[in-house]
Short mmCIF file of C-alpha atoms and ligand atoms in Angstrom, two decimals:
data_model
loop_
_atom_site.label_atom_id
_atom_site.label_comp_id
_atom_site.label_asym_id
_atom_site.label_seq_id
_atom_site.Cartn_x
_atom_site.Cartn_y
_atom_site.Cartn_z
CA MET A 154 17.38 -11.37 38.98
CA THR A 155 20.05 -8.83 39.89
CA GLN A 156 20.64 -7.36 43.32
CA MET A 157 19.01 -4.13 42.10
CA GLN A 158 15.74 -5.94 41.56
CA ARG A 159 15.54 -7.09 45.15
CA PHE A 160 13.84 -5.34 48.02
CA ARG A 161 15.84 -4.54 51.14
CA ASP A 162 14.55 -7.70 52.84
CA GLY A 163 15.85 -9.77 49.91
CA THR A 164 12.52 -10.43 48.20
CA GLY A 165 12.67 -10.14 44.42
CA LEU A 166 10.01 -8.28 42.40
CA LYS A 167 8.68 -11.53 40.92
CA GLU A 168 8.33 -13.11 44.37
CA ALA A 169 6.74 -9.93 45.77
CA LEU A 170 4.18 -9.80 42.95
CA ALA A 171 3.52 -13.55 43.30
CA GLN A 172 3.04 -13.18 47.07
CA ALA A 173 0.70 -10.22 46.56
CA MET A 174 -1.31 -12.31 44.07
CA ASP A 175 -1.40 -15.25 46.53
CA ARG A 176 -2.83 -12.96 49.21
CA LEU A 177 -5.39 -11.67 46.75
CA GLU A 178 -6.34 -15.16 45.55
CA ASP A 179 -6.94 -16.08 49.19
CA ALA A 180 -9.23 -13.07 49.33
CA GLY A 181 -11.18 -14.32 46.32
CA VAL A 182 -9.51 -12.72 43.30
CA VAL A 183 -9.49 -15.08 40.31
CA TYR A 184 -6.69 -14.62 37.77
CA PRO A 185 -6.64 -15.73 34.16
CA LYS A 186 -3.84 -18.15 33.26
CA GLY A 187 -0.46 -16.43 32.79
CA HIS A 188 -1.48 -13.29 34.70
CA LEU A 189 1.71 -13.12 36.80
CA GLU A 190 3.86 -13.32 33.66
CA GLN A 191 1.82 -10.56 32.01
CA VAL A 192 2.13 -8.33 35.06
CA LEU A 193 5.85 -9.05 35.26
CA GLU A 194 6.27 -7.93 31.66
CA ARG A 195 4.77 -4.56 32.54
CA TYR A 196 6.71 -3.81 35.72
CA THR A 197 10.29 -3.59 36.87
CA LEU A 198 11.47 -2.12 40.15
CA LYS A 199 12.27 1.01 38.12
CA ASN A 200 8.64 1.67 37.18
CA VAL A 201 7.14 0.69 40.51
CA PRO A 202 7.60 4.08 42.16
CA TYR A 203 7.22 2.87 45.74
CA PRO A 204 8.40 -0.77 45.58
CA TYR A 205 7.61 -1.53 49.20
CA ILE A 206 3.91 -1.11 48.63
CA VAL A 207 3.95 -4.32 46.53
CA LEU A 208 4.93 -6.19 49.68
CA ARG A 209 1.92 -4.69 51.43
CA VAL A 210 -0.83 -5.09 48.86
CA TRP A 211 -3.91 -6.36 50.70
CA VAL A 212 -1.99 -6.41 54.00
CA PRO A 213 -4.61 -4.95 56.32
CA ARG A 214 -2.94 -1.64 57.11
CA ILE A 215 -5.88 0.76 57.09
CA THR A 216 -8.03 -1.83 58.86
CA ARG A 217 -5.54 -1.97 61.78
CA HIS A 218 -5.72 1.79 62.30
CA PHE A 219 -7.29 2.74 65.61
CA PHE A 220 -9.86 4.95 63.84
CA TYR A 221 -10.80 2.50 61.06
CA SER A 222 -13.89 0.94 62.62
CA GLU A 223 -15.29 4.44 63.29
CA ALA A 224 -14.43 5.59 59.76
CA VAL A 225 -16.33 2.68 58.26
CA LYS A 226 -19.38 3.47 60.34
CA LEU A 227 -19.38 7.14 59.29
CA ARG A 228 -20.30 6.22 55.68
CA GLY A 229 -19.59 9.80 54.56
CA GLU A 230 -17.72 11.07 51.50
CA PHE A 231 -14.26 9.46 51.76
CA LEU A 232 -10.99 10.46 50.08
CA ASP A 233 -7.89 8.23 50.01
CA TYR A 234 -5.35 11.04 49.47
CA GLY A 235 -2.14 9.63 47.91
CA CYS A 236 -3.86 6.31 47.30
CA GLY A 237 -1.00 4.43 45.58
CA THR A 238 -2.23 0.96 44.65
CA GLY A 239 -5.59 1.78 46.22
CA ASP A 240 -5.49 -0.84 48.96
CA ALA A 241 -7.46 1.31 51.35
CA VAL A 242 -10.19 1.81 48.75
CA ARG A 243 -10.53 -1.99 48.30
CA HIS A 244 -10.62 -2.60 52.06
CA LEU A 245 -13.41 -0.05 52.44
CA LEU A 246 -15.40 -1.58 49.60
CA ARG A 247 -14.85 -5.05 51.06
CA ASP A 248 -16.20 -3.76 54.37
CA GLY A 249 -19.38 -2.50 52.76
CA TYR A 250 -18.53 1.16 52.25
CA PRO A 251 -20.83 2.68 49.60
CA ARG A 252 -18.71 2.82 46.42
CA GLU A 253 -20.27 6.12 45.29
CA ARG A 254 -18.77 7.79 48.37
CA VAL A 255 -15.16 6.64 47.92
CA ARG A 256 -12.47 8.34 45.84
CA GLY A 257 -8.76 7.65 45.51
CA PHE A 258 -6.49 10.45 44.35
CA ASP A 259 -2.80 10.43 43.48
CA LEU A 260 -0.30 12.43 41.47
CA THR A 261 0.48 9.48 39.17
CA TRP A 262 -1.28 6.48 37.64
CA LYS A 263 1.72 4.20 38.15
CA SER A 264 0.75 2.59 41.46
CA ILE A 265 -2.98 2.84 40.74
CA ASP A 266 -2.41 0.86 37.53
CA LEU A 267 -0.33 -1.72 39.37
CA GLY A 268 -3.14 -2.03 41.90
CA MET A 269 -5.73 -2.62 39.18
CA ASP A 270 -3.45 -5.22 37.57
CA LEU A 271 -2.95 -7.05 40.86
CA TYR A 272 -6.58 -6.89 41.97
CA ALA A 273 -7.70 -7.59 38.39
CA ASP A 274 -10.58 -5.17 38.89
CA ARG A 275 -9.99 -2.32 36.44
CA GLU A 276 -13.58 -2.58 35.15
CA GLU A 277 -15.06 -2.41 38.63
CA VAL A 278 -13.01 0.32 40.28
CA GLY A 279 -11.30 2.28 37.48
CA ASP A 280 -13.75 5.17 37.83
CA LEU A 281 -13.02 5.62 41.56
CA PHE A 282 -9.48 6.87 40.95
CA LEU A 283 -8.41 10.30 39.85
CA VAL A 284 -4.98 11.59 38.88
CA THR A 285 -4.00 15.21 38.30
CA ASP A 286 -0.97 17.24 39.23
CA GLN A 287 -3.16 19.75 41.07
CA PHE A 288 -5.50 18.85 43.91
CA PRO A 289 -8.82 18.50 42.06
CA PHE A 290 -11.49 18.65 44.77
CA ARG A 291 -13.53 21.61 45.92
CA PRO A 292 -13.36 22.75 49.56
CA GLU A 293 -15.59 20.97 52.08
CA ARG A 294 -16.26 18.03 49.76
CA PHE A 295 -15.31 15.15 52.10
CA ASP A 296 -16.31 13.88 55.53
CA THR A 297 -13.15 11.80 55.89
CA VAL A 298 -9.69 12.06 54.36
CA TYR A 299 -7.26 9.15 54.73
CA SER A 300 -3.49 9.40 54.23
CA GLY A 301 -1.60 6.07 54.21
CA SER A 302 2.21 6.28 54.13
CA VAL A 303 2.25 9.61 52.31
CA PHE A 304 3.80 12.06 54.83
CA HIS A 305 7.13 10.23 54.86
CA VAL A 306 7.55 10.38 51.07
CA ILE A 307 7.11 14.17 50.82
CA GLU A 308 10.53 15.66 51.41
CA ASP A 309 9.84 19.23 50.34
CA GLU A 310 8.59 21.44 53.16
CA ASP A 311 6.21 23.57 51.04
CA GLU A 312 4.76 20.51 49.29
CA PHE A 313 4.18 18.80 52.63
CA MET A 314 2.42 21.85 54.08
CA GLU A 315 0.35 22.18 50.90
CA TYR A 316 -0.62 18.49 51.16
CA LEU A 317 -1.88 19.04 54.73
CA MET A 318 -3.72 22.22 53.81
CA TYR A 319 -5.50 20.58 50.87
CA ALA A 320 -6.53 17.76 53.19
CA HIS A 321 -7.89 20.31 55.63
CA ASP A 322 -9.66 22.43 53.01
CA ALA A 323 -11.24 19.37 51.41
CA LEU A 324 -12.91 18.37 54.66
CA LYS A 325 -16.32 19.52 55.75
CA PRO A 326 -16.39 21.22 59.16
CA GLY A 327 -16.23 18.43 61.71
CA GLY A 328 -14.53 16.13 59.19
CA ILE A 329 -11.82 13.67 60.12
CA PHE A 330 -8.28 13.31 58.78
CA PHE A 331 -6.64 10.02 59.69
CA GLY A 332 -3.77 7.87 58.52
CA SER A 333 -0.29 6.64 59.18
CA THR A 334 3.29 7.49 58.40
CA LEU A 335 6.76 6.35 59.26
CA GLY A 336 8.36 8.57 61.86
CA LEU A 337 11.05 8.73 64.50
CA ARG A 338 10.41 6.73 67.62
CA ASP A 339 9.91 8.75 70.82
CA GLY A 340 13.28 9.37 72.49
CA VAL A 341 15.30 9.18 69.25
CA VAL A 342 17.22 12.44 68.87
CA ALA A 343 18.02 12.39 65.15
CA ARG A 344 17.36 10.08 62.21
CA SER A 345 19.85 7.52 61.04
CA SER A 346 20.85 7.72 57.37
CA ALA A 347 18.44 4.94 56.31
CA GLY A 348 14.77 5.36 55.53
CA PRO A 349 12.38 7.58 53.60
CA PRO A 350 12.93 11.30 52.93
CA ARG A 351 10.73 12.72 55.72
CA LEU A 352 10.95 11.28 59.20
CA MET A 353 9.27 13.42 61.81
CA LYS A 354 9.09 13.16 65.54
CA ARG A 355 5.66 12.97 67.09
CA ASP A 356 5.63 16.63 68.25
CA GLU A 357 6.91 17.89 64.94
CA MET A 358 4.13 16.07 63.09
CA THR A 359 1.49 17.36 65.49
CA GLY A 360 2.86 20.88 64.99
CA TYR A 361 2.52 20.71 61.20
CA MET A 362 -1.02 19.40 61.45
CA ALA A 363 -2.01 22.13 63.88
CA LYS A 364 -0.47 24.72 61.54
CA ALA A 365 -2.65 23.39 58.71
CA GLY A 366 -5.71 24.00 60.92
CA PHE A 367 -6.35 20.56 62.45
CA ARG A 368 -7.44 20.22 66.04
CA GLU A 369 -7.99 17.32 68.47
CA ILE A 370 -4.86 15.66 67.07
CA THR A 371 -4.08 12.18 68.36
CA VAL A 372 -0.89 10.34 67.42
CA ARG A 373 -0.26 6.74 68.48
CA VAL A 374 2.55 4.35 67.75
CA GLY A 375 1.21 1.62 65.46
CA ASP A 376 2.19 -1.91 64.56
CA ARG A 377 5.72 -2.29 63.13
CA SER A 378 5.06 -5.66 61.52
CA GLY A 379 4.45 -4.04 58.13
CA MET A 380 7.97 -2.63 57.95
CA PRO A 381 10.35 -5.61 57.76
CA GLY A 382 14.01 -4.63 57.84
CA ALA A 383 13.34 -1.00 58.83
CA ALA A 384 15.85 0.71 61.11
CA PRO A 385 15.04 0.39 64.83
CA ASP A 386 14.76 4.17 65.31
CA LEU A 387 11.74 4.26 62.97
CA CYS A 388 8.17 3.63 63.97
CA VAL A 389 4.73 3.79 62.43
CA PHE A 390 2.71 6.72 63.70
CA GLU A 391 -1.05 6.48 63.39
CA PHE A 392 -2.80 9.82 63.57
CA CYS A 393 -6.32 11.17 63.67
CA ALA A 394 -7.34 14.83 63.67
CA LYS A 395 -10.40 16.95 63.21
CA LYS A 396 -11.38 20.00 61.22
CA THR A 397 -13.35 21.87 63.84
CA ALA A 398 -16.88 22.91 63.11
CA HIS A 399 -16.08 26.59 63.72
CA GLN A 400 -12.52 26.90 62.53
CA ASP A 401 -10.76 30.18 63.16
CA GLU A 402 -9.12 30.47 59.74
CA GLY A 403 -6.91 33.25 61.09
CA ASP A 404 -4.95 30.95 63.34
CA ARG A 405 -3.32 28.86 60.60
C1 SAM B 180 4.36 5.10 49.78
S1 SAM B 180 3.04 5.43 48.71
C2 SAM B 180 1.64 4.93 49.71
C3 SAM B 180 0.44 4.63 48.87
C4 SAM B 180 -0.81 4.16 49.60
N1 SAM B 180 -1.45 5.25 50.31
C5 SAM B 180 -0.51 3.02 50.51
O1 SAM B 180 -0.74 3.14 51.73
O2 SAM B 180 -0.07 1.99 50.03
C6 SAM B 180 2.88 7.19 48.76
C7 SAM B 180 1.91 7.75 47.74
O3 SAM B 180 1.73 9.14 47.98
C8 SAM B 180 1.62 9.79 46.74
N2 SAM B 180 1.93 11.22 46.94
C9 SAM B 180 3.12 11.77 47.24
N3 SAM B 180 3.00 13.12 47.34
C10 SAM B 180 1.70 13.41 47.12
C11 SAM B 180 0.95 14.61 47.06
N4 SAM B 180 1.52 15.81 47.27
N5 SAM B 180 -0.36 14.55 46.78
C12 SAM B 180 -0.95 13.34 46.55
N6 SAM B 180 -0.30 12.16 46.59
C13 SAM B 180 1.01 12.20 46.85
C14 SAM B 180 2.62 9.05 45.88
O4 SAM B 180 2.40 9.25 44.50
C15 SAM B 180 2.39 7.60 46.32
O5 SAM B 180 1.42 6.95 45.56
#
């Protein structure tokens, strides 16, 4: 395997896929013989759009979020917005969330397909995922919208604002938007050259969310253990915000 096919921490794609499958086997997934080889034939680092998510398949990221236990209890209509491999969807289902109330949406099938190959559950969950290039849901459709590691991949300012506004519009009044993103640690003045395209400071992120209409915004620094090899000026921000019941649309 060439250098190009290795992650920054040195793990190769084959090892990363094998480790992901080990984690999933521990969680009860049963693979047919030769499954790893079949999956390896389908994927290279070039067609895994966000390679690092392979390292984190079934790593309990959403479940560590400070709002997760509340989100599970809410049992409302739930959208995983920018779902990637769909880890969050599987964690919710594993924790008893009603499947008819969960949807995963992304702009591309690539990571969703990889997720279904790794979880070997295409038949069971295929209908929960939706891909279009335009946000497909009507306003006020969801009680909860989750965003896992999406903010930091959206470089373009207008696209980022649009992402937040769709999340806001899709929520019912009183609905909750929660998730996590890489950001700049408090006290860091400017980003280093390494890292994803968008790295915001806490206040900057709060400002964007307020501009999209969110209120009661909480941002906490989360667990860094899921980001091996990341620069020390980066951190994981966990956020939670509300669409107020009587939103003044004029103040966006
Ligand atoms: C780093 S991956 C994270 C995936 C998953 N949420 C997770 O936690 O593993 C970021 C995902 O956001 C999606 N994404 C980026 N921009 C988006 C947008 N404007 N609307 C919806 N999804 C978007 C990407 O396609 C990708 O699947």
